[in-house]
Coordinates of C-alpha atoms in Angstrom, one line a residue:
M941 CA 0.0 0.0 0.0
D942 CA 1.5 3.4 -1.1
I943 CA 1.6 6.4 1.3
R944 CA -1.5 8.0 -0.3
E945 CA -3.7 4.9 0.2
G946 CA -2.3 4.4 3.7
I947 CA -3.3 7.9 4.7
K948 CA -6.7 7.6 3.1
S949 CA -7.4 4.2 4.8
Q950 CA -6.4 5.5 8.3
F951 CA -8.6 8.5 8.0
L952 CA -11.5 6.3 6.9
D953 CA -11.0 4.3 10.0
L954 CA -11.6 7.5 11.9
G955 CA -14.8 8.1 9.9
I956 CA -13.2 10.9 7.8
E957 CA -13.2 10.8 4.0
L958 CA -10.6 13.1 2.5
S959 CA -11.0 15.0 -0.7
D960 CA -8.2 14.6 -3.4
S961 CA -6.8 18.1 -2.7
I962 CA -6.5 17.4 1.0
L963 CA -5.0 14.0 0.3
D964 CA -2.4 15.7 -2.0
K965 CA -1.5 18.1 0.8
C966 CA -1.1 15.2 3.3
V967 CA 1.2 13.3 0.9
E968 CA 3.2 16.5 0.3
I969 CA 3.8 17.0 4.0
C970 CA 4.9 13.4 4.4
V971 CA 7.3 13.6 1.5
L972 CA 8.8 17.0 2.5
H973 CA 9.4 15.9 6.1
N974 CA 10.3 12.3 5.5
T975 CA 7.4 11.0 7.6
D976 CA 5.4 7.8 7.1
E977 CA 1.6 7.7 7.1
D978 CA 1.3 6.3 10.6
A979 CA 3.4 9.0 12.2
F980 CA 1.6 11.7 10.1
V981 CA -1.9 10.5 11.1
E982 CA -0.9 10.2 14.8
T983 CA 0.5 13.8 14.6
W984 CA -2.6 15.1 13.0
M985 CA -4.9 13.4 15.6
A986 CA -2.8 14.8 18.5
Y987 CA -2.8 18.3 16.9
S988 CA -6.6 18.2 16.1
V989 CA -7.6 17.1 19.5
T990 CA -5.4 19.6 21.3
N991 CA -6.1 22.7 19.1
L992 CA -9.2 22.1 17.0
E993 CA -11.4 20.0 19.3
G994 CA -11.2 17.1 16.9
E995 CA -12.2 18.8 13.6
A996 CA -11.5 17.1 10.2
P997 CA -8.4 18.4 8.3
T998 CA -8.6 21.2 5.8
I999 CA -5.9 22.7 3.6
E1000 CA -5.5 25.6 6.0
T1001 CA -5.4 23.6 9.2
L1002 CA -2.9 21.1 7.6
S1003 CA -0.6 24.0 6.7
T1004 CA -0.8 25.4 10.2
M1005 CA -0.1 22.0 11.7
E1006 CA 2.8 21.6 9.3
R1007 CA 4.4 24.8 10.5
K1008 CA 3.9 24.0 14.2
E1009 CA 4.7 20.3 14.2
F1010 CA 7.0 19.6 11.4
A1011 CA 8.9 22.8 10.6
N1012 CA 10.6 22.8 14.0
K1013 CA 11.7 19.2 13.5
S1014 CA 13.3 20.1 10.1
K1015 CA 15.4 23.0 11.5
P1016 CA 19.1 22.3 11.9
N1017 CA 20.4 22.3 15.4
S1018 CA 21.4 25.7 16.7
T1019 CA 25.0 26.4 17.6
N1020 CA 26.0 25.0 21.0
T1021 CA 26.7 27.9 23.3
P1022 CA 26.7 28.0 27.1
S1023 CA 23.4 29.9 27.0
S1024 CA 21.6 27.5 24.7
R1025 CA 19.4 24.8 26.3
P1026 CA 17.6 22.0 24.6
S1027 CA 13.9 22.5 24.2
T1028 CA 11.8 19.9 26.0
T1029 CA 8.3 19.0 25.0
P1030 CA 6.1 17.0 27.4
L1031 CA 5.2 13.5 26.3
T1032 CA 1.7 13.6 24.9
I1033 CA -0.8 11.4 26.8
Y1034 CA -4.1 10.7 25.2
N1035 CA -7.4 10.1 27.1
K1036 CA -5.8 11.3 30.4
T1037 CA -8.1 12.2 33.3
P1038 CA -7.9 16.0 33.6
T1039 CA -6.2 17.6 36.6
S1040 CA -6.7 21.2 35.8
S1041 CA -9.5 23.6 34.6
K1042 CA -8.7 22.8 31.0
K1043 CA -11.2 20.8 29.0
P1044 CA -10.4 17.1 29.5
A1045 CA -8.9 15.3 26.6
V1046 CA -11.6 12.6 26.9
E1047 CA -14.2 15.2 25.9
N1048 CA -12.3 16.0 22.8
W1049 CA -12.0 12.4 21.9
N1050 CA -15.7 12.0 22.3
R1051 CA -16.2 14.9 20.0
L1052 CA -13.9 13.4 17.5
E1053 CA -15.9 10.2 17.7
N1054 CA -19.2 12.0 17.0
I1055 CA -17.9 14.1 14.1
T1056 CA -18.4 12.8 10.6
P1057 CA -17.6 15.2 7.7
K1058 CA -20.5 16.2 5.5
G1059 CA -20.7 13.9 2.5
T1060 CA -18.9 11.0 4.1
K1061 CA -19.9 7.8 2.4
N1062 CA -18.3 5.5 4.9
A1063 CA -19.0 6.2 8.6
G1064 CA -16.0 4.0 9.5
L1065 CA -15.4 2.8 13.0
F1066 CA -17.1 5.8 14.7
G1067 CA -20.4 5.5 12.9
K1068 CA -21.9 3.4 15.5
H1069 CA -21.1 6.0 18.2
L1070 CA -23.1 8.8 16.6
S1071 CA -26.1 8.2 19.0
T1072 CA -23.9 7.5 22.0
P1073 CA -24.8 9.9 24.9
V1074 CA -22.2 12.4 26.0
S1075 CA -22.4 11.0 29.5
Q1076 CA -21.4 7.5 28.4
P1077 CA -18.3 6.6 30.5
N1078 CA -15.0 6.2 28.8
F1079 CA -13.2 3.0 29.8
S1080 CA -10.1 3.6 27.7
P1081 CA -6.8 4.1 29.5
A1082 CA -4.6 7.1 29.3
S1083 CA -2.2 6.2 26.5
F1084 CA 1.0 7.3 24.9
S1085 CA -0.5 6.6 21.5
P1086 CA -3.9 7.5 20.0
I1087 CA -3.9 4.2 18.2
S1088 CA -4.8 2.5 21.5
T1089 CA -8.0 4.4 21.6
T1090 CA -9.0 3.8 18.0
P1091 CA -12.1 1.6 17.8
S1092 CA -12.0 -1.8 16.3
G1093 CA -13.3 -2.2 12.8
K1094 CA -14.5 -5.7 13.0
Y1095 CA -16.5 -5.2 16.1
S1096 CA -18.3 -2.1 14.8
T1097 CA -19.5 -3.9 11.6
R1098 CA -21.2 -6.8 13.4
T1099 CA -24.8 -7.4 12.5
N1100 CA -26.1 -9.8 15.1
A1101 CA -26.0 -7.7 18.3
G1102 CA -28.8 -8.7 20.7
E1103 CA -29.5 -12.0 19.1
A1104 CA -30.3 -14.8 21.6
V1105 CA -28.2 -17.8 20.6
V1106 CA -29.2 -20.4 23.2
D1107 CA -31.7 -20.5 26.0
F1108 CA -33.0 -22.6 28.9
V1109 CA -36.6 -21.8 29.6
E1110 CA -39.0 -24.1 31.5
R1111 CA -41.5 -21.4 31.9
T1112 CA -42.2 -18.3 29.8
P1113 CA -39.9 -15.5 31.0
G1114 CA -40.8 -11.9 31.0
D1115 CA -39.0 -9.3 29.0
W1116 CA -35.7 -9.8 31.0
M1117 CA -36.2 -6.3 32.4
G1118 CA -36.1 -5.4 36.1
K1119 CA -39.6 -4.2 37.1
E1120 CA -39.1 -3.2 40.7
R1121 CA -36.6 -2.9 43.5
V1122 CA -36.0 -6.2 45.4
A1123 CA -34.2 -6.3 48.7
L1124 CA -31.2 -8.5 48.0
T1125 CA -28.2 -9.4 50.2
I1126 CA -25.1 -10.6 48.4
A1127 CA -22.8 -12.4 50.8
P1128 CA -20.0 -15.0 50.6
Y1129 CA -21.4 -18.5 51.3
R1130 CA -18.2 -19.6 53.1
D1131 CA -17.3 -18.2 56.5
E1132 CA -13.7 -17.7 55.5
V1133 CA -13.1 -15.2 52.7
L1134 CA -10.0 -15.0 50.5
T1135 CA -8.3 -11.6 50.7
T1136 CA -4.9 -10.2 49.8
R1137 CA -3.9 -10.6 53.5
C1138 CA -3.8 -14.3 53.0
R1139 CA -0.4 -16.0 52.8
I1140 CA 0.2 -16.6 49.1
M1141 CA 2.6 -19.4 47.8
M1142 CA 4.2 -19.9 51.2
E1143 CA 3.8 -23.6 51.6
P1144 CA 6.4 -26.3 52.3
L1145 CA 6.1 -29.6 50.3
S1146 CA 4.8 -31.3 53.4
E1147 CA 1.7 -29.0 53.6
K1148 CA 1.1 -29.5 49.9
A1149 CA 1.2 -33.2 50.3
A1150 CA -1.2 -33.1 53.2
V1151 CA -3.7 -31.0 51.3
L1152 CA -3.7 -33.5 48.4
N1153 CA -4.1 -36.4 50.8
D1154 CA -7.1 -34.6 52.5
V1155 CA -8.8 -34.4 49.1
I1156 CA -8.4 -38.1 48.5
E1157 CA -9.8 -39.0 51.9
R1158 CA -12.7 -36.5 51.7
V1159 CA -14.0 -37.3 48.2
G1160 CA -13.0 -41.0 48.4
S1161 CA -14.9 -41.7 51.6
Y1162 CA -18.0 -40.0 50.1
L1163 CA -17.7 -42.2 47.0
V1164 CA -17.6 -45.3 49.1
E1165 CA -20.5 -44.1 51.2
I1166 CA -22.9 -43.1 48.4
N1167 CA -22.2 -46.2 46.3
G1168 CA -22.4 -48.7 49.2
L1169 CA -18.9 -50.1 48.7
Q1170 CA -16.9 -52.0 51.2
E1171 CA -14.0 -50.4 53.0
S1172 CA -11.0 -49.6 50.8
T1173 CA -7.8 -51.5 51.1
Y1174 CA -4.0 -51.1 50.5
N1175 CA -3.5 -50.8 46.8
H1176 CA -0.5 -53.1 46.7
S1177 CA -2.2 -55.9 48.6
V1178 CA -2.3 -59.2 46.6
S1179 CA -5.9 -60.2 46.1
A1180 CA -7.5 -62.8 43.8
T1181 CA -11.0 -61.6 44.9
E1182 CA -12.5 -58.2 44.2
V1183 CA -11.5 -55.4 46.6
V1184 CA -12.0 -51.7 46.7
C1185 CA -9.2 -49.2 46.3
V1186 CA -9.6 -45.4 46.6
G1187 CA -7.1 -42.9 45.2
R1188 CA -6.2 -40.1 42.8
I1189 CA -5.6 -40.6 39.1
C1190 CA -2.0 -39.9 38.1
C1191 CA 0.2 -40.3 35.1
D1192 CA 3.4 -42.4 35.2
S1193 CA 5.3 -39.7 33.3
N1194 CA 5.2 -36.0 32.6
D1195 CA 3.3 -36.6 29.4
H1196 CA -0.4 -36.6 28.8
L1197 CA -2.5 -39.3 30.3
N1198 CA -3.3 -42.4 28.2
P1199 CA -4.9 -45.8 29.0
S1200 CA -1.5 -47.4 29.5
S1201 CA 0.0 -44.8 31.8
V1202 CA -2.7 -44.5 34.5
L1203 CA -1.6 -44.8 38.1
L1204 CA -3.8 -44.8 41.2
E1205 CA -2.2 -42.9 44.1
G1206 CA -3.6 -43.9 47.5
S1207 CA -4.0 -42.0 50.7
R1208 CA -1.4 -41.9 53.5
V1209 CA -3.6 -43.8 55.9
K1210 CA -4.6 -46.7 53.7
C1211 CA -1.8 -46.8 51.1
L1212 CA 1.1 -44.8 52.6
G1213 CA 0.8 -42.6 49.6
H1214 CA 1.9 -45.4 47.3
S1215 CA 0.8 -45.6 43.6
V1216 CA -0.2 -48.7 41.7
L1217 CA -0.5 -49.2 37.9
L1218 CA -4.2 -49.3 36.9
D1219 CA -5.3 -51.8 34.3
L1220 CA -8.4 -50.5 32.4
S1221 CA -8.7 -53.4 29.9
R1222 CA -11.8 -54.9 31.5
L1223 CA -13.8 -51.7 31.7
T1224 CA -16.4 -51.1 29.0
H1225 CA -16.3 -47.3 29.5
F1226 CA -14.3 -44.8 31.6
T1227 CA -13.5 -41.1 31.8
L1228 CA -10.4 -40.1 33.6
F1229 CA -8.1 -37.1 34.1
P1230 CA -5.1 -36.3 36.4
G1231 CA -6.3 -35.3 39.9
Q1232 CA -9.6 -37.2 39.7
V1233 CA -10.5 -39.1 42.9
V1234 CA -12.0 -42.5 42.1
A1235 CA -13.1 -45.7 43.9
V1236 CA -12.0 -48.8 41.9
V1237 CA -13.3 -52.3 42.3
G1238 CA -11.0 -55.0 41.0
V1239 CA -8.3 -57.6 41.7
N1240 CA -4.5 -57.4 42.2
P1241 CA -3.0 -60.9 41.5
T1242 CA 0.6 -59.8 41.8
G1243 CA 0.4 -56.7 44.0
Q1244 CA 1.9 -54.6 41.2
R1245 CA -1.1 -54.1 38.8
F1246 CA -4.6 -53.4 39.9
I1247 CA -7.1 -54.8 37.3
A1248 CA -10.2 -52.7 37.4
T1249 CA -13.7 -54.2 36.9
K1250 CA -15.7 -51.2 38.1
L1251 CA -14.9 -47.6 38.5
Y1252 CA -16.8 -44.9 40.5
H1253 CA -16.0 -41.2 40.1
S1254 CA -19.2 -39.3 40.5
A1255 CA -19.7 -37.8 44.0
P1256 CA -21.9 -34.7 43.6
L1257 CA -23.0 -33.2 46.9
P1258 CA -26.7 -32.2 47.7
L1259 CA -28.1 -28.9 46.8
P1260 CA -28.5 -26.2 49.5
P1261 CA -31.1 -27.2 52.1
V1262 CA -32.7 -23.7 52.2
L1263 CA -34.8 -22.3 49.4
P1264 CA -34.1 -18.9 47.9
R1265 CA -36.4 -16.1 49.1
F1266 CA -37.4 -13.2 46.8
T1267 CA -40.4 -10.9 46.9
A1268 CA -40.4 -10.7 43.1
P1269 CA -38.5 -12.2 40.1
I1270 CA -34.9 -11.0 39.9
E1271 CA -32.9 -10.3 36.8
I1272 CA -29.1 -11.1 36.7
V1273 CA -26.7 -10.3 33.9
I1274 CA -23.4 -12.2 33.7
A1275 CA -20.5 -11.3 31.4
A1276 CA -16.9 -12.6 31.3
G1277 CA -13.8 -10.8 30.2
P1278 CA -11.9 -9.9 28.2
F1279 CA -14.0 -6.7 27.9
T1280 CA -12.1 -5.1 25.0
Q1281 CA -10.8 -6.4 21.7
T1282 CA -7.3 -7.5 20.9
D1283 CA -6.8 -4.6 18.5
S1284 CA -8.2 -1.8 20.6
L1285 CA -8.4 -0.5 24.2
T1286 CA -11.7 1.4 23.7
Y1287 CA -13.7 -1.2 25.7
E1288 CA -16.6 -0.8 23.2
P1289 CA -18.1 -4.2 24.3
L1290 CA -18.2 -3.1 27.9
E1291 CA -19.8 0.2 26.9
D1292 CA -22.4 -1.6 24.9
L1293 CA -23.0 -4.0 27.9
M1294 CA -23.5 -1.0 30.2
R1295 CA -26.0 0.5 27.7
Y1296 CA -27.9 -2.8 28.0
V1297 CA -27.7 -2.7 31.8
T1298 CA -29.0 0.8 32.1
S1299 CA -31.9 0.0 29.7
Y1300 CA -32.9 -3.4 31.2
R1301 CA -32.1 -2.5 34.8
P1302 CA -31.1 -6.0 36.1
H1303 CA -30.9 -6.4 39.9
I1304 CA -27.4 -7.8 39.7
L1305 CA -24.6 -7.4 37.2
I1306 CA -21.8 -10.0 37.5
L1307 CA -18.5 -9.2 35.7
I1308 CA -16.0 -12.0 35.6
G1309 CA -12.4 -10.9 35.1
P1310 CA -10.1 -10.0 33.7
L1311 CA -11.0 -6.3 33.4
V1312 CA -7.4 -5.4 32.6
D1313 CA -6.4 -8.3 30.5
L1314 CA -2.6 -9.1 30.7
R1315 CA -2.8 -10.8 27.3
Q1316 CA -4.1 -7.7 25.5
P1317 CA -1.3 -6.9 23.0
Q1318 CA -1.4 -3.1 23.5
L1319 CA -1.2 -3.6 27.3
T1320 CA 1.8 -5.9 27.0
A1321 CA 3.4 -3.4 24.7
G1322 CA 3.4 -0.8 27.4
S1323 CA 1.3 1.7 25.6
I1324 CA -0.9 2.9 28.5
A1325 CA 0.2 5.9 30.5
E1326 CA -1.2 4.9 33.9
T1327 CA -0.7 2.1 36.4
Y1328 CA -2.7 -1.1 36.1
D1329 CA -4.3 -0.4 39.5
D1330 CA -5.4 3.0 38.4
F1331 CA -6.8 1.7 35.2
F1332 CA -8.7 -1.0 37.0
D1333 CA -10.1 1.6 39.4
K1334 CA -11.0 3.8 36.5
I1335 CA -13.1 1.0 34.8
V1336 CA -14.8 0.1 38.1
K1337 CA -15.6 3.7 38.9
G1338 CA -17.0 4.2 35.4
I1339 CA -19.3 1.2 35.9
V1340 CA -20.5 2.3 39.3
N1341 CA -21.0 5.9 38.4
Q1342 CA -23.2 5.0 35.5
L1343 CA -25.4 2.9 37.8
K1344 CA -25.9 5.6 40.4
G1345 CA -29.5 5.9 41.4
S1346 CA -30.4 2.5 40.1
W1347 CA -31.0 -0.8 42.0
T1348 CA -28.3 -2.7 40.2
Q1349 CA -25.6 -4.2 42.4
V1350 CA -22.3 -5.1 40.7
V1351 CA -20.1 -8.1 41.4
V1352 CA -16.6 -8.2 40.0
V1353 CA -14.8 -11.6 40.1
S1354 CA -11.0 -11.3 40.1
S1355 CA -8.8 -13.2 37.7
A1356 CA -5.2 -14.4 37.6
D1357 CA -5.1 -12.9 34.1
D1358 CA -6.0 -9.4 35.4
A1359 CA -3.1 -7.0 35.6
A1360 CA -4.5 -5.6 38.8
C1361 CA -4.7 -9.0 40.6
L1362 CA -2.2 -11.3 42.0
P1363 CA -1.1 -14.0 39.4
V1364 CA -2.1 -16.9 41.5
F1365 CA -5.1 -19.3 41.8
P1366 CA -7.3 -18.9 43.8
T1367 CA -7.1 -15.2 43.2
P1368 CA -7.9 -12.7 45.9
P1369 CA -9.8 -9.5 44.8
P1370 CA -7.7 -6.4 44.3
L1371 CA -7.7 -3.5 46.7
S1372 CA -9.9 -1.0 44.9
Q1373 CA -10.2 2.7 45.8
N1374 CA -13.9 2.6 45.0
P1375 CA -15.4 -0.1 47.4
S1376 CA -18.9 1.6 47.4
P1377 CA -21.9 -0.3 48.6
P1378 CA -23.3 -1.5 45.2
L1379 CA -19.9 -2.9 44.3
H1380 CA -18.7 -6.3 45.5
L1381 CA -15.1 -7.4 44.7
V1382 CA -14.9 -11.1 45.1
S1383 CA -12.2 -13.8 44.6
D1384 CA -11.8 -16.3 41.9
P1385 CA -13.4 -18.7 42.5
A1386 CA -16.3 -17.3 44.5
L1387 CA -19.3 -19.0 46.1
L1388 CA -22.1 -16.4 46.8
S1389 CA -25.4 -16.5 48.4
I1390 CA -28.1 -14.1 47.1
N1391 CA -31.1 -14.4 49.5
G1392 CA -30.4 -18.1 49.6
L1393 CA -29.6 -18.5 45.8
V1394 CA -26.2 -20.1 45.8
I1395 CA -24.0 -19.2 42.7
A1396 CA -20.5 -20.5 42.1
L1397 CA -18.3 -18.4 39.9
T1398 CA -14.9 -18.9 38.4
A1399 CA -12.8 -16.9 35.9
T1400 CA -10.4 -19.8 35.3
D1401 CA -11.1 -21.9 32.2
S1402 CA -11.4 -25.2 34.0
L1403 CA -13.3 -26.8 31.2
M1404 CA -10.5 -26.1 28.6
H1405 CA -7.8 -27.3 31.0
L1406 CA -9.7 -30.5 31.7
G1407 CA -10.4 -31.0 28.0
K1408 CA -6.7 -31.1 27.2
E1409 CA -6.0 -33.8 29.8
E1410 CA -9.1 -36.0 29.9
I1411 CA -9.2 -39.4 28.3
S1412 CA -12.5 -41.1 27.6
F1413 CA -13.5 -44.6 26.3
P1414 CA -15.1 -45.3 24.0
P1415 CA -13.9 -42.3 22.1
G1416 CA -16.3 -39.9 20.5
G1417 CA -19.0 -40.0 23.2
S1418 CA -21.9 -37.6 23.1
D1419 CA -22.0 -34.3 24.9
R1420 CA -18.4 -33.8 25.7
L1421 CA -19.0 -30.3 27.1
G1422 CA -21.6 -31.7 29.5
R1423 CA -19.2 -34.4 30.6
L1424 CA -16.4 -31.9 31.3
A1425 CA -18.8 -29.6 33.3
S1426 CA -20.0 -32.6 35.3
H1427 CA -16.4 -33.2 36.6
L1428 CA -16.6 -30.0 38.6
L1429 CA -19.7 -31.1 40.4
Q1430 CA -18.8 -34.8 40.6
Q1431 CA -15.4 -34.0 42.1
Q1432 CA -16.8 -31.3 44.5
H1433 CA -14.2 -28.8 43.1
L1434 CA -14.2 -25.9 40.7
Y1435 CA -10.7 -26.8 39.5
P1436 CA -10.3 -30.6 40.0
L1437 CA -7.3 -31.0 37.7
W1438 CA -4.0 -31.8 39.4
P1439 CA -1.3 -31.1 38.6
P1440 CA -2.7 -27.8 37.2
S1441 CA -2.4 -26.7 33.7
E1442 CA 0.9 -25.2 32.7
G1443 CA 0.8 -21.4 33.1
L1444 CA -1.6 -21.5 36.1
T1445 CA 0.2 -20.9 39.4
V1446 CA -1.8 -22.7 42.2
D1447 CA -1.5 -22.3 45.9
S1448 CA -2.6 -25.8 47.0
E1449 CA -3.7 -24.7 50.5
L1450 CA -5.9 -21.9 49.2
W1451 CA -7.0 -24.2 46.3
D1452 CA -8.5 -26.7 48.7
A1453 CA -10.0 -24.0 51.0
H1454 CA -11.6 -21.8 48.4
A1455 CA -12.0 -23.9 45.2
S1456 CA -13.7 -26.9 46.7
L1457 CA -17.5 -27.1 46.8
P1458 CA -19.2 -27.7 50.2
L1459 CA -22.4 -28.4 48.3
T1460 CA -23.8 -28.4 44.8
P1461 CA -24.7 -24.8 43.9
H1462 CA -28.0 -23.8 42.3
V1463 CA -26.0 -22.1 39.5
L1464 CA -22.4 -22.7 38.3
V1465 CA -20.9 -20.1 35.9
T1466 CA -17.7 -21.3 34.3
P1467 CA -16.7 -19.1 31.3
S1468 CA -14.6 -21.0 28.7
H1469 CA -13.2 -20.8 25.2
F1470 CA -15.4 -23.7 24.4
R1471 CA -18.7 -22.8 22.8
Y1472 CA -21.4 -21.3 25.0
F1473 CA -23.9 -23.7 26.6
I1474 CA -26.5 -24.0 29.4
K1475 CA -26.9 -27.4 31.0
H1476 CA -28.8 -28.9 33.8
L1477 CA -26.4 -31.3 35.6
H1478 CA -27.0 -32.9 39.0
G1479 CA -29.7 -30.4 39.8
C1480 CA -27.5 -27.5 39.0
L1481 CA -27.7 -25.0 36.1
V1482 CA -24.2 -24.9 34.6
I1483 CA -23.6 -21.9 32.3
N1484 CA -20.8 -21.1 30.0
P1485 CA -21.4 -17.6 28.7
E1486 CA -18.2 -17.6 26.8
H1487 CA -16.5 -14.2 26.7
L1488 CA -17.8 -10.7 26.0
T1489 CA -15.1 -10.4 23.3
K1490 CA -13.5 -13.0 21.1
G1491 CA -10.3 -11.6 19.5
T1492 CA -11.4 -8.5 17.5
A1493 CA -15.0 -9.6 17.4
G1494 CA -17.9 -9.3 19.8
G1495 CA -18.8 -12.3 22.0
T1496 CA -21.7 -13.2 24.3
F1497 CA -23.2 -12.7 27.8
A1498 CA -25.8 -14.4 29.8
R1499 CA -29.0 -13.1 31.4
L1500 CA -31.0 -14.9 34.1
E1501 CA -34.5 -14.5 35.4
V1502 CA -35.0 -16.1 38.8
E1503 CA -38.6 -16.7 40.0
P1504 CA -39.5 -16.9 43.7
P1505 CA -40.6 -20.2 45.2
T1506 CA -44.1 -21.4 44.4
D1507 CA -46.0 -23.0 47.4
D1508 CA -42.6 -23.6 49.0
V1509 CA -41.4 -25.5 45.9
W1510 CA -38.3 -24.3 44.1
T1511 CA -35.7 -25.9 41.8
P1512 CA -33.1 -24.3 39.5
A1513 CA -34.6 -26.1 36.4
S1514 CA -38.2 -24.9 37.0
H1515 CA -37.6 -21.4 38.4
I1516 CA -34.6 -20.1 36.5
S1517 CA -34.7 -19.0 32.8
V1518 CA -31.4 -18.4 31.1
Q1519 CA -30.5 -16.9 27.7
I1520 CA -27.1 -16.3 26.1
V1521 CA -27.1 -13.2 24.0
K1522 CA -24.7 -11.7 21.4
I1523 CA -23.3 -8.3 22.5

C-alpha cells in the first residue's frame, strides 16, 4: 500500500473521508518531512484534539499543523553555546483524566468520535457511536499513542447484536427487564473469605502433600458411602477376589494421560501414599483425568497391577437445604472478560453492555475478570500511561457511576489474568479505591449466596484445562462439554485437575480451602473458550457464557430471570430462565 492509500485508509478508519486536494496536501507533507503515514496521522490526531477539538483536516489547518509540528523538526540544530538549552516537549498522553481547569482530553476524543464530515460515504469505526450519549463513561486508558483508543473495525461492523443464541426456559420468562426494586443481600457462602492478606505461595512440600491427601480421603470416603462399597484396602495388597481401592488418578510420566499410563495414588492412611498401575482393559467405559479421585473395584493378583472391573468417580453433593427467598422475580446479567478487543483499548463491548444494563435494569450485574487483561497486545506493549491499578479503578468507577441511582448491584470476580490482581489461583480480589456499597469485589473462584440463591463463579477456564488432559473410552462419546462440566460437580471442586495446567500458578492450601465445593450450587458459571452452553447437571444449572469479546469480534453474555418459590417449591430447572445473547 502506497503512502496515499495508507493515509486515506487510516482517516477512513476515523470516519473521515478526505478529498483529493486534502490527500495531496497530506502526501506533500509526508514527502517533504520524510514522515510515514502512521506518524503523520498520529501527529494530526494529536494536533486536532489539542487545538481544533477534533475537527477534520482542511488545507488551511494542515498548513498550520505543518508549520507548528514539522517545521521545527526540520530546522538544523542551533550552535551549541553556554546559553543554549535543549527545548523539551512534554510527552503527549491521550485520554488522560484531567487535573486542571482545561477541558479534559476525553471530551475532545468523544467529540472526534461524534464528528463525521459532510458527504462522508463510509462512517467507519465511529459511525456506531453517533447516537452515544455524551455521559457515556469512557473506559479507555490514558495512552502514549492515540492508536490505543482507536475503535475496532470488525466489532463495529457486526450485525447480530442482541441475538439470543441459546436458552434454557422451562416457563415463559418476562422481557428480561427489572420491574421493581427487590431487597437483595449478596454475601459469601463460606465463613472464610479470600483476601490479599492471606499468605500466598508460602507452603512447604509437606503441607502441599497433606492437602492433596485430604482431598483423596474426603472425596474418596464420600464415593464409598454413596455407592455402598466395602471399606477400601491397601492398593498393593495381593488379592484374587474383588476389593475396593480409593485414590487419585495420576500419570506415570510428565506426558499426557493415556490408558496405559494410569496410576492410582492412594491416601497416606490406607496406602502410605503409594501408587499402583491401573489396568483398564476390562472396563467397557471410563472417563479419567489427572487429579480425579475415584473408587475402583478389582483384583490385584501380583500386587503390582490393579485390574479394574468397576470404577466410580461421581460424587456430587446435595443442593443447598434452604430455598431462595425473593419478593419478586430478579434479573441477573453475567459477562466474562476480556471486555475489550485485541486490536483496541476502547472497551466498546463493555460500553455496549453498560448501555444494555442501564436500559434493562437488572438487579445484579456480574462481571467475571479480567477487566485489565494481561494478554491484551497493547497492554503488554506498554502503551498505556497509567498504572494497572489506576486503570482498574477507572473502569470500576465508570461502571459504578453509570449505575448511580439504580437498584443494580455489581459483582466483579477477580482473575489471575488481570493485571490488577495477583497472578495466583485462587485469586484474591484487588484492593480498589472505590469499594462503594453497590460494588462487590470477590475472589476467583467465588461462592455467593443471594437471598439463599447459591451461585458458584470462576474466571479460570477449568473446562478447557480438563479437556486437554481428559481421556475417555469409548472415544467420540456424546455431549463432551456436559461431561467436562460434570467433573466439577462430581469431584466437588471448581478446579479438580492436578497437577494444574501449565501457566496456572496454584497455591494448594488456598486451592483446597476456596475452590472446593461444600455443596452443589444452584447455578455454576464457568466461562470457557469452548462454545457457550446452558446445561442442567446434578440439579445445578451450569452456564458457559463464553466471553464478551473474542479476539477482534464481539462475544456473548448471559441473562437470568429467577422466579421466587411457588408454594414452598423451588428448583433451578423450574424457576430459572437463562439466555445467552450476542453483545
